[in-house]
PDB file of C-alpha atoms in Angstrom:
ATOM      1  CA  ASP A   1      63.617 153.942  76.483  1.00  0.00           C
ATOM      2  CA  ALA A   2      62.491 151.219  78.840  1.00  0.00           C
ATOM      3  CA  MET A   3      59.333 152.293  80.511  1.00  0.00           C
ATOM      4  CA  VAL A   4      55.906 151.635  81.967  1.00  0.00           C
ATOM      5  CA  ILE A   5      52.996 152.530  79.712  1.00  0.00           C
ATOM      6  CA  GLN A   6      49.369 152.898  80.682  1.00  0.00           C
ATOM      7  CA  ASN A   7      46.404 153.080  78.364  1.00  0.00           C
ATOM      8  CA  PRO A   8      44.216 154.942  78.164  1.00  0.00           C
ATOM      9  CA  ARG A   9      45.396 158.014  80.020  1.00  0.00           C
ATOM     10  CA  TYR A  10      41.824 159.084  80.616  1.00  0.00           C
ATOM     11  CA  GLN A  11      38.842 156.775  80.857  1.00  0.00           C
ATOM     12  CA  VAL A  12      35.217 157.680  81.343  1.00  0.00           C
ATOM     13  CA  THR A  13      32.770 154.934  82.214  1.00  0.00           C
ATOM     14  CA  GLN A  14      29.215 154.765  83.389  1.00  0.00           C
ATOM     15  CA  PHE A  15      28.119 153.672  86.807  1.00  0.00           C
ATOM     16  CA  GLY A  16      28.046 149.880  86.835  1.00  0.00           C
ATOM     17  CA  LYS A  17      29.621 149.441  83.401  1.00  0.00           C
ATOM     18  CA  PRO A  18      32.720 147.194  83.453  1.00  0.00           C
ATOM     19  CA  VAL A  19      35.976 148.855  82.537  1.00  0.00           C
ATOM     20  CA  THR A  20      39.496 147.588  81.902  1.00  0.00           C
ATOM     21  CA  LEU A  21      42.682 149.564  82.319  1.00  0.00           C
ATOM     22  CA  SER A  22      45.907 148.312  80.814  1.00  0.00           C
ATOM     23  CA  CYS A  23      49.571 148.517  81.659  1.00  0.00           C
ATOM     24  CA  SER A  24      52.598 147.355  79.758  1.00  0.00           C
ATOM     25  CA  GLN A  25      56.283 147.462  80.548  1.00  0.00           C
ATOM     26  CA  THR A  26      59.510 147.121  78.656  1.00  0.00           C
ATOM     27  CA  LEU A  27      61.664 146.826  81.773  1.00  0.00           C
ATOM     28  CA  ASN A  28      61.257 143.045  82.005  1.00  0.00           C
ATOM     29  CA  HIS A  29      60.478 143.380  85.693  1.00  0.00           C
ATOM     30  CA  ASN A  30      58.936 140.384  87.385  1.00  0.00           C
ATOM     31  CA  VAL A  31      56.715 142.335  89.781  1.00  0.00           C
ATOM     32  CA  MET A  32      53.799 144.518  88.695  1.00  0.00           C
ATOM     33  CA  TYR A  33      51.573 146.598  90.938  1.00  0.00           C
ATOM     34  CA  TRP A  34      48.272 148.416  90.724  1.00  0.00           C
ATOM     35  CA  TYR A  35      47.608 151.403  92.945  1.00  0.00           C
ATOM     36  CA  GLN A  36      44.578 153.595  93.405  1.00  0.00           C
ATOM     37  CA  GLN A  37      45.249 157.242  94.132  1.00  0.00           C
ATOM     38  CA  LYS A  38      42.488 159.628  95.076  1.00  0.00           C
ATOM     39  CA  SER A  39      42.905 163.341  95.160  1.00  0.00           C
ATOM     40  CA  SER A  40      45.418 164.561  97.752  1.00  0.00           C
ATOM     41  CA  GLN A  41      45.952 161.036  99.067  1.00  0.00           C
ATOM     42  CA  ALA A  42      48.802 158.583  99.009  1.00  0.00           C
ATOM     43  CA  PRO A  43      48.792 155.805  96.436  1.00  0.00           C
ATOM     44  CA  LYS A  44      46.965 152.806  97.857  1.00  0.00           C
ATOM     45  CA  LEU A  45      48.131 149.365  96.806  1.00  0.00           C
ATOM     46  CA  LEU A  46      45.325 147.232  95.374  1.00  0.00           C
ATOM     47  CA  PHE A  47      47.310 144.125  94.411  1.00  0.00           C
ATOM     48  CA  HIS A  48      50.530 142.968  92.888  1.00  0.00           C
ATOM     49  CA  TYR A  49      51.861 140.131  90.778  1.00  0.00           C
ATOM     50  CA  TYR A  50      55.135 138.428  91.513  1.00  0.00           C
ATOM     51  CA  ASP A  51      55.652 136.666  88.219  1.00  0.00           C
ATOM     52  CA  LYS A  52      52.300 134.901  87.828  1.00  0.00           C
ATOM     53  CA  ASP A  53      51.485 134.829  91.521  1.00  0.00           C
ATOM     54  CA  PHE A  54      48.644 137.183  92.342  1.00  0.00           C
ATOM     55  CA  ASN A  55      48.658 138.937  95.717  1.00  0.00           C
ATOM     56  CA  ASN A  56      45.545 140.777  96.742  1.00  0.00           C
ATOM     57  CA  GLU A  57      45.514 143.347  99.522  1.00  0.00           C
ATOM     58  CA  ALA A  58      43.086 142.448 102.271  1.00  0.00           C
ATOM     59  CA  ASP A  59      41.058 145.619 101.874  1.00  0.00           C
ATOM     60  CA  THR A  60      40.830 145.617  98.090  1.00  0.00           C
ATOM     61  CA  PRO A  61      37.166 145.329  97.118  1.00  0.00           C
ATOM     62  CA  ASP A  62      36.050 142.258  95.184  1.00  0.00           C
ATOM     63  CA  ASN A  63      34.931 144.638  92.470  1.00  0.00           C
ATOM     64  CA  PHE A  64      38.576 144.955  91.455  1.00  0.00           C
ATOM     65  CA  GLN A  65      40.273 142.150  89.571  1.00  0.00           C
ATOM     66  CA  SER A  66      43.522 141.822  87.713  1.00  0.00           C
ATOM     67  CA  ARG A  67      45.061 139.727  84.974  1.00  0.00           C
ATOM     68  CA  ARG A  68      48.650 139.268  83.932  1.00  0.00           C
ATOM     69  CA  PRO A  69      48.780 137.240  80.740  1.00  0.00           C
ATOM     70  CA  ASN A  70      52.540 137.611  80.343  1.00  0.00           C
ATOM     71  CA  THR A  71      55.518 139.440  81.838  1.00  0.00           C
ATOM     72  CA  SER A  72      54.894 142.605  79.877  1.00  0.00           C
ATOM     73  CA  PHE A  73      51.190 143.199  80.378  1.00  0.00           C
ATOM     74  CA  CYS A  74      48.888 143.611  83.340  1.00  0.00           C
ATOM     75  CA  PHE A  75      45.216 144.596  83.381  1.00  0.00           C
ATOM     76  CA  LEU A  76      42.952 146.080  85.998  1.00  0.00           C
ATOM     77  CA  ASP A  77      39.300 145.137  85.657  1.00  0.00           C
ATOM     78  CA  ILE A  78      36.622 146.990  87.570  1.00  0.00           C
ATOM     79  CA  ARG A  79      33.506 144.871  87.297  1.00  0.00           C
ATOM     80  CA  SER A  80      30.888 147.378  88.411  1.00  0.00           C
ATOM     81  CA  PRO A  81      32.381 150.807  88.910  1.00  0.00           C
ATOM     82  CA  GLY A  82      30.818 153.011  91.501  1.00  0.00           C
ATOM     83  CA  LEU A  83      31.177 156.745  91.905  1.00  0.00           C
ATOM     84  CA  GLY A  84      33.676 156.103  94.675  1.00  0.00           C
ATOM     85  CA  ASP A  85      35.985 154.323  92.257  1.00  0.00           C
ATOM     86  CA  ALA A  86      36.748 157.515  90.397  1.00  0.00           C
ATOM     87  CA  ALA A  87      40.472 157.988  90.905  1.00  0.00           C
ATOM     88  CA  MET A  88      43.883 157.879  89.304  1.00  0.00           C
ATOM     89  CA  TYR A  89      45.070 154.317  88.798  1.00  0.00           C
ATOM     90  CA  LEU A  90      48.802 153.801  88.793  1.00  0.00           C
ATOM     91  CA  CYS A  91      50.659 150.829  87.471  1.00  0.00           C
ATOM     92  CA  ALA A  92      54.177 150.186  88.704  1.00  0.00           C
ATOM     93  CA  THR A  93      56.859 147.590  88.204  1.00  0.00           C
ATOM     94  CA  GLY A  94      59.648 146.287  90.363  1.00  0.00           C
ATOM     95  CA  TYR A  95      62.465 143.792  90.152  1.00  0.00           C
ATOM     96  CA  SER A  96      62.774 141.302  92.965  1.00  0.00           C
ATOM     97  CA  GLY A  97      66.363 140.396  92.139  1.00  0.00           C
ATOM     98  CA  GLY A  98      67.713 143.886  92.616  1.00  0.00           C
ATOM     99  CA  THR A  99      69.341 145.448  95.624  1.00  0.00           C
ATOM    100  CA  SER A 100      66.279 147.400  96.627  1.00  0.00           C
ATOM    101  CA  TYR A 101      62.554 147.336  96.101  1.00  0.00           C
ATOM    102  CA  GLU A 102      62.186 150.579  94.246  1.00  0.00           C
ATOM    103  CA  GLN A 103      59.281 150.864  91.888  1.00  0.00           C
ATOM    104  CA  TYR A 104      58.857 152.365  88.447  1.00  0.00           C
ATOM    105  CA  PHE A 105      55.563 154.029  87.769  1.00  0.00           C
ATOM    106  CA  GLY A 106      53.472 154.589  84.701  1.00  0.00           C
ATOM    107  CA  PRO A 107      51.796 157.932  84.040  1.00  0.00           C
ATOM    108  CA  GLY A 108      48.475 156.718  85.396  1.00  0.00           C
ATOM    109  CA  THR A 109      44.943 156.413  84.057  1.00  0.00           C
ATOM    110  CA  ARG A 110      42.408 158.856  85.370  1.00  0.00           C
ATOM    111  CA  LEU A 111      39.051 157.139  85.694  1.00  0.00           C
ATOM    112  CA  THR A 112      35.842 159.126  85.739  1.00  0.00           C
ATOM    113  CA  VAL A 113      32.576 157.414  86.623  1.00  0.00           C
ATOM    114  CA  THR A 114      29.401 159.129  85.468  1.00  0.00           C
TER     115      THR A 114
ATOM    116  CA  ALA B   1      52.057 148.099 112.247  1.00  0.00           C
ATOM    117  CA  GLN B   2      53.925 149.508 109.303  1.00  0.00           C
ATOM    118  CA  ARG B   3      53.256 153.157 108.835  1.00  0.00           C
ATOM    119  CA  VAL B   4      54.744 156.247 107.205  1.00  0.00           C
ATOM    120  CA  THR B   5      53.904 159.673 108.543  1.00  0.00           C
ATOM    121  CA  GLN B   6      54.516 162.932 106.745  1.00  0.00           C
ATOM    122  CA  PRO B   7      53.237 165.570 109.136  1.00  0.00           C
ATOM    123  CA  GLU B   8      53.165 168.466 106.693  1.00  0.00           C
ATOM    124  CA  LYS B   9      50.678 168.516 103.822  1.00  0.00           C
ATOM    125  CA  LEU B  10      52.110 171.726 102.445  1.00  0.00           C
ATOM    126  CA  LEU B  11      55.493 173.336 102.812  1.00  0.00           C
ATOM    127  CA  SER B  12      56.148 176.726 101.327  1.00  0.00           C
ATOM    128  CA  VAL B  13      59.640 178.245 101.216  1.00  0.00           C
ATOM    129  CA  PHE B  14      61.411 180.995  99.354  1.00  0.00           C
ATOM    130  CA  LYS B  15      63.923 180.267  96.632  1.00  0.00           C
ATOM    131  CA  GLY B  16      67.363 179.844  98.130  1.00  0.00           C
ATOM    132  CA  ALA B  17      66.059 178.895 101.565  1.00  0.00           C
ATOM    133  CA  PRO B  18      66.804 175.526 103.136  1.00  0.00           C
ATOM    134  CA  VAL B  19      64.068 172.965 103.006  1.00  0.00           C
ATOM    135  CA  GLU B  20      63.351 169.918 105.128  1.00  0.00           C
ATOM    136  CA  LEU B  21      60.477 167.551 104.444  1.00  0.00           C
ATOM    137  CA  LYS B  22      59.778 165.381 107.436  1.00  0.00           C
ATOM    138  CA  CYS B  23      59.121 161.670 107.404  1.00  0.00           C
ATOM    139  CA  ASN B  24      58.713 159.264 110.300  1.00  0.00           C
ATOM    140  CA  TYR B  25      58.131 155.569 109.981  1.00  0.00           C
ATOM    141  CA  SER B  26      57.055 152.601 112.009  1.00  0.00           C
ATOM    142  CA  TYR B  27      58.486 149.231 111.037  1.00  0.00           C
ATOM    143  CA  SER B  28      59.549 146.155 112.955  1.00  0.00           C
ATOM    144  CA  GLY B  29      62.673 145.139 111.132  1.00  0.00           C
ATOM    145  CA  SER B  30      65.280 146.691 108.893  1.00  0.00           C
ATOM    146  CA  PRO B  31      63.442 149.297 106.874  1.00  0.00           C
ATOM    147  CA  GLU B  32      64.108 150.304 103.343  1.00  0.00           C
ATOM    148  CA  LEU B  33      63.187 153.943 102.864  1.00  0.00           C
ATOM    149  CA  PHE B  34      62.634 155.940  99.715  1.00  0.00           C
ATOM    150  CA  TRP B  35      61.626 159.390  98.631  1.00  0.00           C
ATOM    151  CA  TYR B  36      59.481 159.616  95.528  1.00  0.00           C
ATOM    152  CA  VAL B  37      58.624 162.847  93.748  1.00  0.00           C
ATOM    153  CA  GLN B  38      55.822 163.818  91.415  1.00  0.00           C
ATOM    154  CA  TYR B  39      56.274 166.983  89.402  1.00  0.00           C
ATOM    155  CA  SER B  40      53.259 168.636  87.845  1.00  0.00           C
ATOM    156  CA  ARG B  41      51.797 166.458  85.071  1.00  0.00           C
ATOM    157  CA  GLN B  42      54.580 163.911  85.389  1.00  0.00           C
ATOM    158  CA  ARG B  43      54.673 160.381  86.702  1.00  0.00           C
ATOM    159  CA  LEU B  44      55.662 159.426  90.194  1.00  0.00           C
ATOM    160  CA  GLN B  45      59.372 158.731  90.190  1.00  0.00           C
ATOM    161  CA  LEU B  46      62.062 157.680  92.593  1.00  0.00           C
ATOM    162  CA  LEU B  47      64.126 160.547  93.962  1.00  0.00           C
ATOM    163  CA  LEU B  48      66.454 158.694  96.270  1.00  0.00           C
ATOM    164  CA  ARG B  49      66.797 155.613  98.441  1.00  0.00           C
ATOM    165  CA  HIS B  50      68.456 155.368 101.818  1.00  0.00           C
ATOM    166  CA  ILE B  51      70.753 152.475 100.976  1.00  0.00           C
ATOM    167  CA  SER B  52      72.473 154.509  98.283  1.00  0.00           C
ATOM    168  CA  ARG B  53      73.291 157.411 100.565  1.00  0.00           C
ATOM    169  CA  GLU B  54      73.274 159.598  97.486  1.00  0.00           C
ATOM    170  CA  SER B  55      72.470 163.195  96.702  1.00  0.00           C
ATOM    171  CA  ILE B  56      70.024 163.720  93.876  1.00  0.00           C
ATOM    172  CA  LYS B  57      69.225 167.204  92.587  1.00  0.00           C
ATOM    173  CA  GLY B  58      70.842 168.523  95.748  1.00  0.00           C
ATOM    174  CA  PHE B  59      68.538 166.520  98.024  1.00  0.00           C
ATOM    175  CA  THR B  60      69.806 164.196 100.723  1.00  0.00           C
ATOM    176  CA  ALA B  61      68.078 162.039 103.305  1.00  0.00           C
ATOM    177  CA  ASP B  62      69.590 160.270 106.269  1.00  0.00           C
ATOM    178  CA  LEU B  63      67.992 157.328 107.957  1.00  0.00           C
ATOM    179  CA  ASN B  64      67.866 157.842 111.712  1.00  0.00           C
ATOM    180  CA  LYS B  65      66.846 154.550 113.258  1.00  0.00           C
ATOM    181  CA  GLY B  66      66.810 155.965 116.764  1.00  0.00           C
ATOM    182  CA  GLU B  67      64.261 158.599 115.825  1.00  0.00           C
ATOM    183  CA  THR B  68      62.679 156.407 113.113  1.00  0.00           C
ATOM    184  CA  SER B  69      62.987 159.283 110.700  1.00  0.00           C
ATOM    185  CA  PHE B  70      64.042 159.791 107.102  1.00  0.00           C
ATOM    186  CA  HIS B  71      63.799 163.524 106.535  1.00  0.00           C
ATOM    187  CA  LEU B  72      64.530 164.959 103.090  1.00  0.00           C
ATOM    188  CA  LYS B  73      66.768 168.011 103.013  1.00  0.00           C
ATOM    189  CA  LYS B  74      68.121 170.514 100.553  1.00  0.00           C
ATOM    190  CA  PRO B  75      70.244 173.490 101.570  1.00  0.00           C
ATOM    191  CA  PHE B  76      69.032 175.879  98.866  1.00  0.00           C
ATOM    192  CA  ALA B  77      65.579 175.347  97.376  1.00  0.00           C
ATOM    193  CA  GLN B  78      64.949 176.094  93.706  1.00  0.00           C
ATOM    194  CA  GLU B  79      61.676 176.878  91.981  1.00  0.00           C
ATOM    195  CA  GLU B  80      61.892 173.669  89.968  1.00  0.00           C
ATOM    196  CA  ASP B  81      61.794 171.709  93.237  1.00  0.00           C
ATOM    197  CA  SER B  82      58.097 172.531  93.557  1.00  0.00           C
ATOM    198  CA  ALA B  83      56.367 169.159  93.500  1.00  0.00           C
ATOM    199  CA  MET B  84      54.636 166.527  95.581  1.00  0.00           C
ATOM    200  CA  TYR B  85      57.029 164.448  97.671  1.00  0.00           C
ATOM    201  CA  TYR B  86      56.186 161.045  99.089  1.00  0.00           C
ATOM    202  CA  CYS B  87      58.170 159.191 101.674  1.00  0.00           C
ATOM    203  CA  ALA B  88      57.871 155.445 101.239  1.00  0.00           C
ATOM    204  CA  LEU B  89      58.695 152.383 103.281  1.00  0.00           C
ATOM    205  CA  GLY B  90      59.629 149.203 101.465  1.00  0.00           C
ATOM    206  CA  GLY B  91      59.136 145.808 102.996  1.00  0.00           C
ATOM    207  CA  GLY B  92      59.277 142.729 100.866  1.00  0.00           C
ATOM    208  CA  PHE B  93      57.546 143.486  97.605  1.00  0.00           C
ATOM    209  CA  LYS B  94      55.235 146.048  99.092  1.00  0.00           C
ATOM    210  CA  THR B  95      55.737 149.753  99.519  1.00  0.00           C
ATOM    211  CA  ILE B  96      53.787 151.894 101.927  1.00  0.00           C
ATOM    212  CA  PHE B  97      53.512 155.540 100.972  1.00  0.00           C
ATOM    213  CA  GLY B  98      53.072 158.485 103.247  1.00  0.00           C
ATOM    214  CA  ALA B  99      50.318 160.971 102.533  1.00  0.00           C
ATOM    215  CA  GLY B 100      52.755 163.278 100.798  1.00  0.00           C
ATOM    216  CA  THR B 101      53.994 166.825 101.254  1.00  0.00           C
ATOM    217  CA  ARG B 102      53.483 169.438  98.608  1.00  0.00           C
ATOM    218  CA  LEU B 103      56.539 171.664  98.369  1.00  0.00           C
ATOM    219  CA  PHE B 104      56.039 175.104  96.933  1.00  0.00           C
ATOM    220  CA  VAL B 105      59.125 177.190  96.284  1.00  0.00           C
ATOM    221  CA  LYS B 106      58.374 180.856  95.874  1.00  0.00           C
ATOM    222  CA  ALA B 107      60.457 183.170  93.739  1.00  0.00           C
TER     223      ALA B 107
END
């Protein structure tokens, strides 16, 4: 089945220790998104890629970076995680050539910062 | 400013009762509205979109541009409908999510 896959599902890192979360997709969608979701809150868009074009949200901290080496993969790098970065991180894909901008989500990676 | 408001954090109804999850939006243009659902331990997934005017799992939602609303309705709630529901506003490649409403259907 075509899908969005996130690895790992659970990640524990230490305060200040860089961490990378990964996302892959078999949908061949040209848009990929990273969201941060804290408990009982709406998903908050961090950035998205339209093909290779990176689009950062204005309020996304510099601590968060992303890479998209090819259509299928996208990475979220947190350079120096703080306790406030503990959250669920959701990857999603979308297809700009479709009739609507619906998104397809991965299962998420829950990040714990100790 | 683009905004999605879901006024209820929690909605609790009995099985078989009608349910309405409220959503209001603010958008200068032609909005594209969605409802996403997240069942326990499952990924966030699209439930329905306004342009399709479809009924999914018995749920419907009508876009009311005059009231800037996109309420989600189901005439007879079922226990398996218990989940977190997010109203979302699509504009360009970006989607703005509401804070979500947790629906709890009691037996």
